[in-house]
Amino acid sequence: KEIGYSLIIYPSYSGKDLTGLDKLEKVGAEIRIDGVKNIERVNFPGLKTVGTIYIKNTLIGLADFPLLTTVTQDLTLDCPLAGINYPKLKLVKGAILLNTASNSNAMMSKISFPALEEAGSITINWFKSVKKLDFPALKKIGNMSFVQLTMLSFINTPKVETSTGTITIPSTTYLSEVSFPEMTEAATLVIDSKTIKVLDFPKLKTITTRLAVQNAAVEGISDFKALERIEGELYLYELPLMTTVKIPSIVKYISRLTIGSRNLPPYKEITGDDVFKGTLTIASSGASYNNGYPGFPKLEGFHEVDSLSLDGYVSYMDTVHIRTIKKIDKGFRLENNNIKRFSM
């Protein structure tokens, strides 16, 4: 029933599945199955608690742990999986890593942890057939990232309240909506996808590090209705629908606001409260030409800022007119040796 330390299956094992472990309930340290060539299925029908699970080979299609509730360290599955079964798993204190080779053609279409409430991090890589990620009970997460989930169209996270790490939604998905309806606090959110049209964070009040929205079909952060504080940076970049930058009036504090674009017309107007207690940064590539001269966007409502910066060296800008700002409390930075006309 119990192994005090580790269970290691060596590459010399020739079976296609595991036998004789039906009554095993606890492994104190590690279950490791690495480089076993013939094994196709991993099944621990009685296991409830384990320290670490590390399984890696090129054939395993099913990982079946029907009674497992707790992983005190990490859970790693590096296989061409067609399915996983963790119906009672509630806690993974360390990292969950699901990975497969880029050419494995893994057929798994749905990844579900129906009882999982907390995990140190969740990383899922190269499962190109996955269309849905299902975490219906998850409440607290550290990092969450996905690589090359090119068919992914839905993430179910209805109960996540807190993220203490970085949640990254990359361009290599098919998502049109990112929804965390119960989230109230996050450390870092990075949303970078041209397919994203909806950002649903109705209860999110605090970002402790960074909120980055780029290359998405959204109008900035206008839909973050409850957002009050961004302790670090708000980064808005290459958003084709955002012609006017508006910060919701409920936002009380942003430490650093960075806005820019590569090839789009400049943002003509940036709207904010009268006093902005933070650093306002205009990304250098956002300073585009206006009737032959580079133009600085109108800072409507920003009458006082802590600091103002044009981020990076801008050799082609020779005209800068900064309107409405009457007071800069700490610093102003504009790296340029070609300016001929300047006014504030």
PDB file of N, CA, C and O in Angstrom, residues 198-245:
ATOM      1  N   VAL A 198     -12.612  39.224 -27.058  1.00  0.00           N
ATOM      2  CA  VAL A 198     -13.301  39.513 -25.795  1.00  0.00           C
ATOM      3  C   VAL A 198     -12.361  39.227 -24.631  1.00  0.00           C
ATOM      4  O   VAL A 198     -11.751  38.160 -24.568  1.00  0.00           O
ATOM      5  N   LEU A 199     -12.258  40.193 -23.719  1.00  0.00           N
ATOM      6  CA  LEU A 199     -11.538  40.019 -22.456  1.00  0.00           C
ATOM      7  C   LEU A 199     -12.556  40.163 -21.334  1.00  0.00           C
ATOM      8  O   LEU A 199     -13.098  41.244 -21.114  1.00  0.00           O
ATOM      9  N   ASP A 200     -12.807  39.062 -20.631  1.00  0.00           N
ATOM     10  CA  ASP A 200     -13.849  39.041 -19.604  1.00  0.00           C
ATOM     11  C   ASP A 200     -13.211  38.867 -18.224  1.00  0.00           C
ATOM     12  O   ASP A 200     -12.905  37.757 -17.800  1.00  0.00           O
ATOM     13  N   PHE A 201     -12.990  39.990 -17.538  1.00  0.00           N
ATOM     14  CA  PHE A 201     -12.431  40.003 -16.185  1.00  0.00           C
ATOM     15  C   PHE A 201     -13.300  40.940 -15.332  1.00  0.00           C
ATOM     16  O   PHE A 201     -12.836  41.973 -14.861  1.00  0.00           O
ATOM     17  N   PRO A 202     -14.563  40.602 -15.106  1.00  0.00           N
ATOM     18  CA  PRO A 202     -15.505  41.552 -14.502  1.00  0.00           C
ATOM     19  C   PRO A 202     -15.233  41.897 -13.046  1.00  0.00           C
ATOM     20  O   PRO A 202     -15.713  42.925 -12.564  1.00  0.00           O
ATOM     21  N   LYS A 203     -14.457  41.052 -12.325  1.00  0.00           N
ATOM     22  CA  LYS A 203     -14.205  41.292 -10.905  1.00  0.00           C
ATOM     23  C   LYS A 203     -12.745  41.611 -10.587  1.00  0.00           C
ATOM     24  O   LYS A 203     -12.408  41.824  -9.419  1.00  0.00           O
ATOM     25  N   LEU A 204     -11.900  41.670 -11.584  1.00  0.00           N
ATOM     26  CA  LEU A 204     -10.480  41.904 -11.357  1.00  0.00           C
ATOM     27  C   LEU A 204     -10.245  43.326 -10.861  1.00  0.00           C
ATOM     28  O   LEU A 204     -10.541  44.299 -11.560  1.00  0.00           O
ATOM     29  N   LYS A 205      -9.679  43.448  -9.654  1.00  0.00           N
ATOM     30  CA  LYS A 205      -9.460  44.754  -9.030  1.00  0.00           C
ATOM     31  C   LYS A 205      -7.995  45.179  -9.030  1.00  0.00           C
ATOM     32  O   LYS A 205      -7.702  46.366  -9.146  1.00  0.00           O
ATOM     33  N   THR A 206      -7.082  44.215  -8.901  1.00  0.00           N
ATOM     34  CA  THR A 206      -5.675  44.570  -8.693  1.00  0.00           C
ATOM     35  C   THR A 206      -4.751  43.728  -9.561  1.00  0.00           C
ATOM     36  O   THR A 206      -4.867  42.506  -9.612  1.00  0.00           O
ATOM     37  N   ILE A 207      -3.827  44.409 -10.244  1.00  0.00           N
ATOM     38  CA  ILE A 207      -2.701  43.772 -10.915  1.00  0.00           C
ATOM     39  C   ILE A 207      -1.456  44.186 -10.149  1.00  0.00           C
ATOM     40  O   ILE A 207      -1.160  45.375 -10.034  1.00  0.00           O
ATOM     41  N   THR A 208      -0.709  43.232  -9.627  1.00  0.00           N
ATOM     42  CA  THR A 208       0.435  43.578  -8.780  1.00  0.00           C
ATOM     43  C   THR A 208       1.722  43.792  -9.570  1.00  0.00           C
ATOM     44  O   THR A 208       2.656  44.417  -9.058  1.00  0.00           O
ATOM     45  N   THR A 209       1.799  43.300 -10.812  1.00  0.00           N
ATOM     46  CA  THR A 209       3.040  43.446 -11.575  1.00  0.00           C
ATOM     47  C   THR A 209       2.814  44.033 -12.961  1.00  0.00           C
ATOM     48  O   THR A 209       3.308  45.112 -13.267  1.00  0.00           O
ATOM     49  N   ARG A 210       2.052  43.363 -13.812  1.00  0.00           N
ATOM     50  CA  ARG A 210       1.960  43.835 -15.209  1.00  0.00           C
ATOM     51  C   ARG A 210       0.695  43.324 -15.887  1.00  0.00           C
ATOM     52  O   ARG A 210       0.334  42.156 -15.757  1.00  0.00           O
ATOM     53  N   LEU A 211       0.049  44.204 -16.634  1.00  0.00           N
ATOM     54  CA  LEU A 211      -1.039  43.839 -17.536  1.00  0.00           C
ATOM     55  C   LEU A 211      -0.620  44.247 -18.935  1.00  0.00           C
ATOM     56  O   LEU A 211      -0.447  45.433 -19.222  1.00  0.00           O
ATOM     57  N   ALA A 212      -0.409  43.250 -19.806  1.00  0.00           N
ATOM     58  CA  ALA A 212       0.021  43.509 -21.177  1.00  0.00           C
ATOM     59  C   ALA A 212      -1.025  42.975 -22.144  1.00  0.00           C
ATOM     60  O   ALA A 212      -1.367  41.789 -22.102  1.00  0.00           O
ATOM     61  N   VAL A 213      -1.544  43.860 -22.991  1.00  0.00           N
ATOM     62  CA  VAL A 213      -2.498  43.468 -24.024  1.00  0.00           C
ATOM     63  C   VAL A 213      -1.921  43.929 -25.355  1.00  0.00           C
ATOM     64  O   VAL A 213      -1.701  45.122 -25.562  1.00  0.00           O
ATOM     65  N   GLN A 214      -1.680  42.987 -26.253  1.00  0.00           N
ATOM     66  CA  GLN A 214      -1.066  43.350 -27.524  1.00  0.00           C
ATOM     67  C   GLN A 214      -1.564  42.435 -28.639  1.00  0.00           C
ATOM     68  O   GLN A 214      -1.926  41.285 -28.409  1.00  0.00           O
ATOM     69  N   ASN A 215      -1.635  42.991 -29.835  1.00  0.00           N
ATOM     70  CA  ASN A 215      -2.027  42.246 -31.041  1.00  0.00           C
ATOM     71  C   ASN A 215      -3.416  41.630 -30.925  1.00  0.00           C
ATOM     72  O   ASN A 215      -3.702  40.629 -31.591  1.00  0.00           O
ATOM     73  N   ALA A 216      -4.283  42.191 -30.127  1.00  0.00           N
ATOM     74  CA  ALA A 216      -5.635  41.661 -29.951  1.00  0.00           C
ATOM     75  C   ALA A 216      -6.666  42.602 -30.575  1.00  0.00           C
ATOM     76  O   ALA A 216      -6.426  43.797 -30.724  1.00  0.00           O
ATOM     77  N   ALA A 217      -7.817  42.037 -30.923  1.00  0.00           N
ATOM     78  CA  ALA A 217      -8.888  42.827 -31.529  1.00  0.00           C
ATOM     79  C   ALA A 217      -9.799  43.386 -30.451  1.00  0.00           C
ATOM     80  O   ALA A 217     -11.005  43.123 -30.411  1.00  0.00           O
ATOM     81  N   VAL A 218      -9.228  44.171 -29.537  1.00  0.00           N
ATOM     82  CA  VAL A 218      -9.972  44.781 -28.436  1.00  0.00           C
ATOM     83  C   VAL A 218      -9.597  46.253 -28.332  1.00  0.00           C
ATOM     84  O   VAL A 218      -8.547  46.676 -28.819  1.00  0.00           O
ATOM     85  N   GLU A 219     -10.457  47.021 -27.684  1.00  0.00           N
ATOM     86  CA  GLU A 219     -10.215  48.447 -27.499  1.00  0.00           C
ATOM     87  C   GLU A 219      -9.578  48.691 -26.135  1.00  0.00           C
ATOM     88  O   GLU A 219     -10.177  49.265 -25.246  1.00  0.00           O
ATOM     89  N   GLY A 220      -8.369  48.225 -25.956  1.00  0.00           N
ATOM     90  CA  GLY A 220      -7.656  48.466 -24.706  1.00  0.00           C
ATOM     91  C   GLY A 220      -8.256  47.699 -23.543  1.00  0.00           C
ATOM     92  O   GLY A 220      -8.600  46.522 -23.663  1.00  0.00           O
ATOM     93  N   ILE A 221      -8.392  48.385 -22.407  1.00  0.00           N
ATOM     94  CA  ILE A 221      -8.878  47.732 -21.186  1.00  0.00           C
ATOM     95  C   ILE A 221     -10.243  48.279 -20.773  1.00  0.00           C
ATOM     96  O   ILE A 221     -10.608  48.249 -19.591  1.00  0.00           O
ATOM     97  N   SER A 222     -11.004  48.745 -21.727  1.00  0.00           N
ATOM     98  CA  SER A 222     -12.303  49.343 -21.407  1.00  0.00           C
ATOM     99  C   SER A 222     -13.272  48.360 -20.760  1.00  0.00           C
ATOM    100  O   SER A 222     -14.200  48.756 -20.054  1.00  0.00           O
ATOM    101  N   ASP A 223     -13.064  47.053 -20.987  1.00  0.00           N
ATOM    102  CA  ASP A 223     -13.964  46.050 -20.419  1.00  0.00           C
ATOM    103  C   ASP A 223     -13.543  45.559 -19.034  1.00  0.00           C
ATOM    104  O   ASP A 223     -14.219  44.703 -18.454  1.00  0.00           O
ATOM    105  N   PHE A 224     -12.443  46.101 -18.494  1.00  0.00           N
ATOM    106  CA  PHE A 224     -12.030  45.745 -17.127  1.00  0.00           C
ATOM    107  C   PHE A 224     -12.790  46.665 -16.165  1.00  0.00           C
ATOM    108  O   PHE A 224     -12.244  47.627 -15.639  1.00  0.00           O
ATOM    109  N   LYS A 225     -14.035  46.351 -15.926  1.00  0.00           N
ATOM    110  CA  LYS A 225     -14.954  47.263 -15.243  1.00  0.00           C
ATOM    111  C   LYS A 225     -14.637  47.477 -13.767  1.00  0.00           C
ATOM    112  O   LYS A 225     -15.022  48.501 -13.187  1.00  0.00           O
ATOM    113  N   ALA A 226     -13.943  46.524 -13.128  1.00  0.00           N
ATOM    114  CA  ALA A 226     -13.682  46.627 -11.687  1.00  0.00           C
ATOM    115  C   ALA A 226     -12.237  46.993 -11.371  1.00  0.00           C
ATOM    116  O   ALA A 226     -11.893  47.181 -10.202  1.00  0.00           O
ATOM    117  N   LEU A 227     -11.397  47.126 -12.377  1.00  0.00           N
ATOM    118  CA  LEU A 227      -9.967  47.331 -12.155  1.00  0.00           C
ATOM    119  C   LEU A 227      -9.691  48.664 -11.468  1.00  0.00           C
ATOM    120  O   LEU A 227     -10.093  49.720 -11.956  1.00  0.00           O
ATOM    121  N   GLU A 228      -8.975  48.598 -10.339  1.00  0.00           N
ATOM    122  CA  GLU A 228      -8.678  49.796  -9.554  1.00  0.00           C
ATOM    123  C   GLU A 228      -7.198  50.142  -9.508  1.00  0.00           C
ATOM    124  O   GLU A 228      -6.840  51.319  -9.480  1.00  0.00           O
ATOM    125  N   ARG A 229      -6.322  49.119  -9.495  1.00  0.00           N
ATOM    126  CA  ARG A 229      -4.899  49.392  -9.314  1.00  0.00           C
ATOM    127  C   ARG A 229      -4.041  48.474 -10.190  1.00  0.00           C
ATOM    128  O   ARG A 229      -4.293  47.263 -10.264  1.00  0.00           O
ATOM    129  N   ILE A 230      -3.032  49.068 -10.827  1.00  0.00           N
ATOM    130  CA  ILE A 230      -1.973  48.314 -11.487  1.00  0.00           C
ATOM    131  C   ILE A 230      -0.675  48.777 -10.846  1.00  0.00           C
ATOM    132  O   ILE A 230      -0.193  49.878 -11.116  1.00  0.00           O
ATOM    133  N   GLU A 231      -0.146  47.944  -9.950  1.00  0.00           N
ATOM    134  CA  GLU A 231       1.029  48.335  -9.176  1.00  0.00           C
ATOM    135  C   GLU A 231       2.280  48.439 -10.052  1.00  0.00           C
ATOM    136  O   GLU A 231       3.222  49.157  -9.725  1.00  0.00           O
ATOM    137  N   GLY A 232       2.292  47.720 -11.162  1.00  0.00           N
ATOM    138  CA  GLY A 232       3.418  47.781 -12.069  1.00  0.00           C
ATOM    139  C   GLY A 232       3.047  48.496 -13.352  1.00  0.00           C
ATOM    140  O   GLY A 232       2.665  49.659 -13.343  1.00  0.00           O
ATOM    141  N   GLU A 233       3.088  47.764 -14.483  1.00  0.00           N
ATOM    142  CA  GLU A 233       2.931  48.390 -15.797  1.00  0.00           C
ATOM    143  C   GLU A 233       1.646  47.962 -16.492  1.00  0.00           C
ATOM    144  O   GLU A 233       1.259  46.798 -16.489  1.00  0.00           O
ATOM    145  N   LEU A 234       0.995  48.922 -17.133  1.00  0.00           N
ATOM    146  CA  LEU A 234      -0.061  48.657 -18.104  1.00  0.00           C
ATOM    147  C   LEU A 234       0.563  48.863 -19.477  1.00  0.00           C
ATOM    148  O   LEU A 234       0.996  49.974 -19.814  1.00  0.00           O
ATOM    149  N   TYR A 235       0.632  47.797 -20.271  1.00  0.00           N
ATOM    150  CA  TYR A 235       1.313  47.815 -21.564  1.00  0.00           C
ATOM    151  C   TYR A 235       0.288  47.535 -22.651  1.00  0.00           C
ATOM    152  O   TYR A 235      -0.293  46.445 -22.723  1.00  0.00           O
ATOM    153  N   LEU A 236       0.035  48.514 -23.505  1.00  0.00           N
ATOM    154  CA  LEU A 236      -0.929  48.391 -24.598  1.00  0.00           C
ATOM    155  C   LEU A 236      -0.176  48.606 -25.904  1.00  0.00           C
ATOM    156  O   LEU A 236       0.363  49.691 -26.142  1.00  0.00           O
ATOM    157  N   TYR A 237      -0.165  47.574 -26.757  1.00  0.00           N
ATOM    158  CA  TYR A 237       0.682  47.658 -27.941  1.00  0.00           C
ATOM    159  C   TYR A 237       0.027  46.956 -29.123  1.00  0.00           C
ATOM    160  O   TYR A 237      -0.508  45.857 -28.995  1.00  0.00           O
ATOM    161  N   GLU A 238       0.056  47.608 -30.264  1.00  0.00           N
ATOM    162  CA  GLU A 238      -0.429  47.054 -31.527  1.00  0.00           C
ATOM    163  C   GLU A 238      -1.863  46.557 -31.402  1.00  0.00           C
ATOM    164  O   GLU A 238      -2.178  45.387 -31.655  1.00  0.00           O
ATOM    165  N   LEU A 239      -2.751  47.455 -31.000  1.00  0.00           N
ATOM    166  CA  LEU A 239      -4.171  47.147 -30.882  1.00  0.00           C
ATOM    167  C   LEU A 239      -4.918  47.938 -31.956  1.00  0.00           C
ATOM    168  O   LEU A 239      -5.218  49.119 -31.787  1.00  0.00           O
ATOM    169  N   PRO A 240      -5.250  47.313 -33.086  1.00  0.00           N
ATOM    170  CA  PRO A 240      -5.794  48.039 -34.229  1.00  0.00           C
ATOM    171  C   PRO A 240      -7.142  48.702 -33.972  1.00  0.00           C
ATOM    172  O   PRO A 240      -7.479  49.674 -34.650  1.00  0.00           O
ATOM    173  N   LEU A 241      -7.922  48.196 -33.017  1.00  0.00           N
ATOM    174  CA  LEU A 241      -9.226  48.797 -32.727  1.00  0.00           C
ATOM    175  C   LEU A 241      -9.134  49.952 -31.730  1.00  0.00           C
ATOM    176  O   LEU A 241     -10.105  50.668 -31.519  1.00  0.00           O
ATOM    177  N   MET A 242      -7.972  50.159 -31.146  1.00  0.00           N
ATOM    178  CA  MET A 242      -7.811  51.188 -30.122  1.00  0.00           C
ATOM    179  C   MET A 242      -7.241  52.454 -30.757  1.00  0.00           C
ATOM    180  O   MET A 242      -6.049  52.680 -30.781  1.00  0.00           O
ATOM    181  N   THR A 243      -8.126  53.286 -31.293  1.00  0.00           N
ATOM    182  CA  THR A 243      -7.681  54.557 -31.870  1.00  0.00           C
ATOM    183  C   THR A 243      -7.618  55.659 -30.827  1.00  0.00           C
ATOM    184  O   THR A 243      -6.875  56.628 -30.968  1.00  0.00           O
ATOM    185  N   THR A 244      -8.412  55.507 -29.765  1.00  0.00           N
ATOM    186  CA  THR A 244      -8.374  56.422 -28.634  1.00  0.00           C
ATOM    187  C   THR A 244      -8.147  55.611 -27.369  1.00  0.00           C
ATOM    188  O   THR A 244      -8.863  54.649 -27.109  1.00  0.00           O
ATOM    189  N   VAL A 245      -7.142  55.971 -26.615  1.00  0.00           N
ATOM    190  CA  VAL A 245      -6.817  55.235 -25.400  1.00  0.00           C
ATOM    191  C   VAL A 245      -7.598  55.838 -24.226  1.00  0.00           C
ATOM    192  O   VAL A 245      -7.425  57.001 -23.889  1.00  0.00           O
TER     193      VAL A 245
END
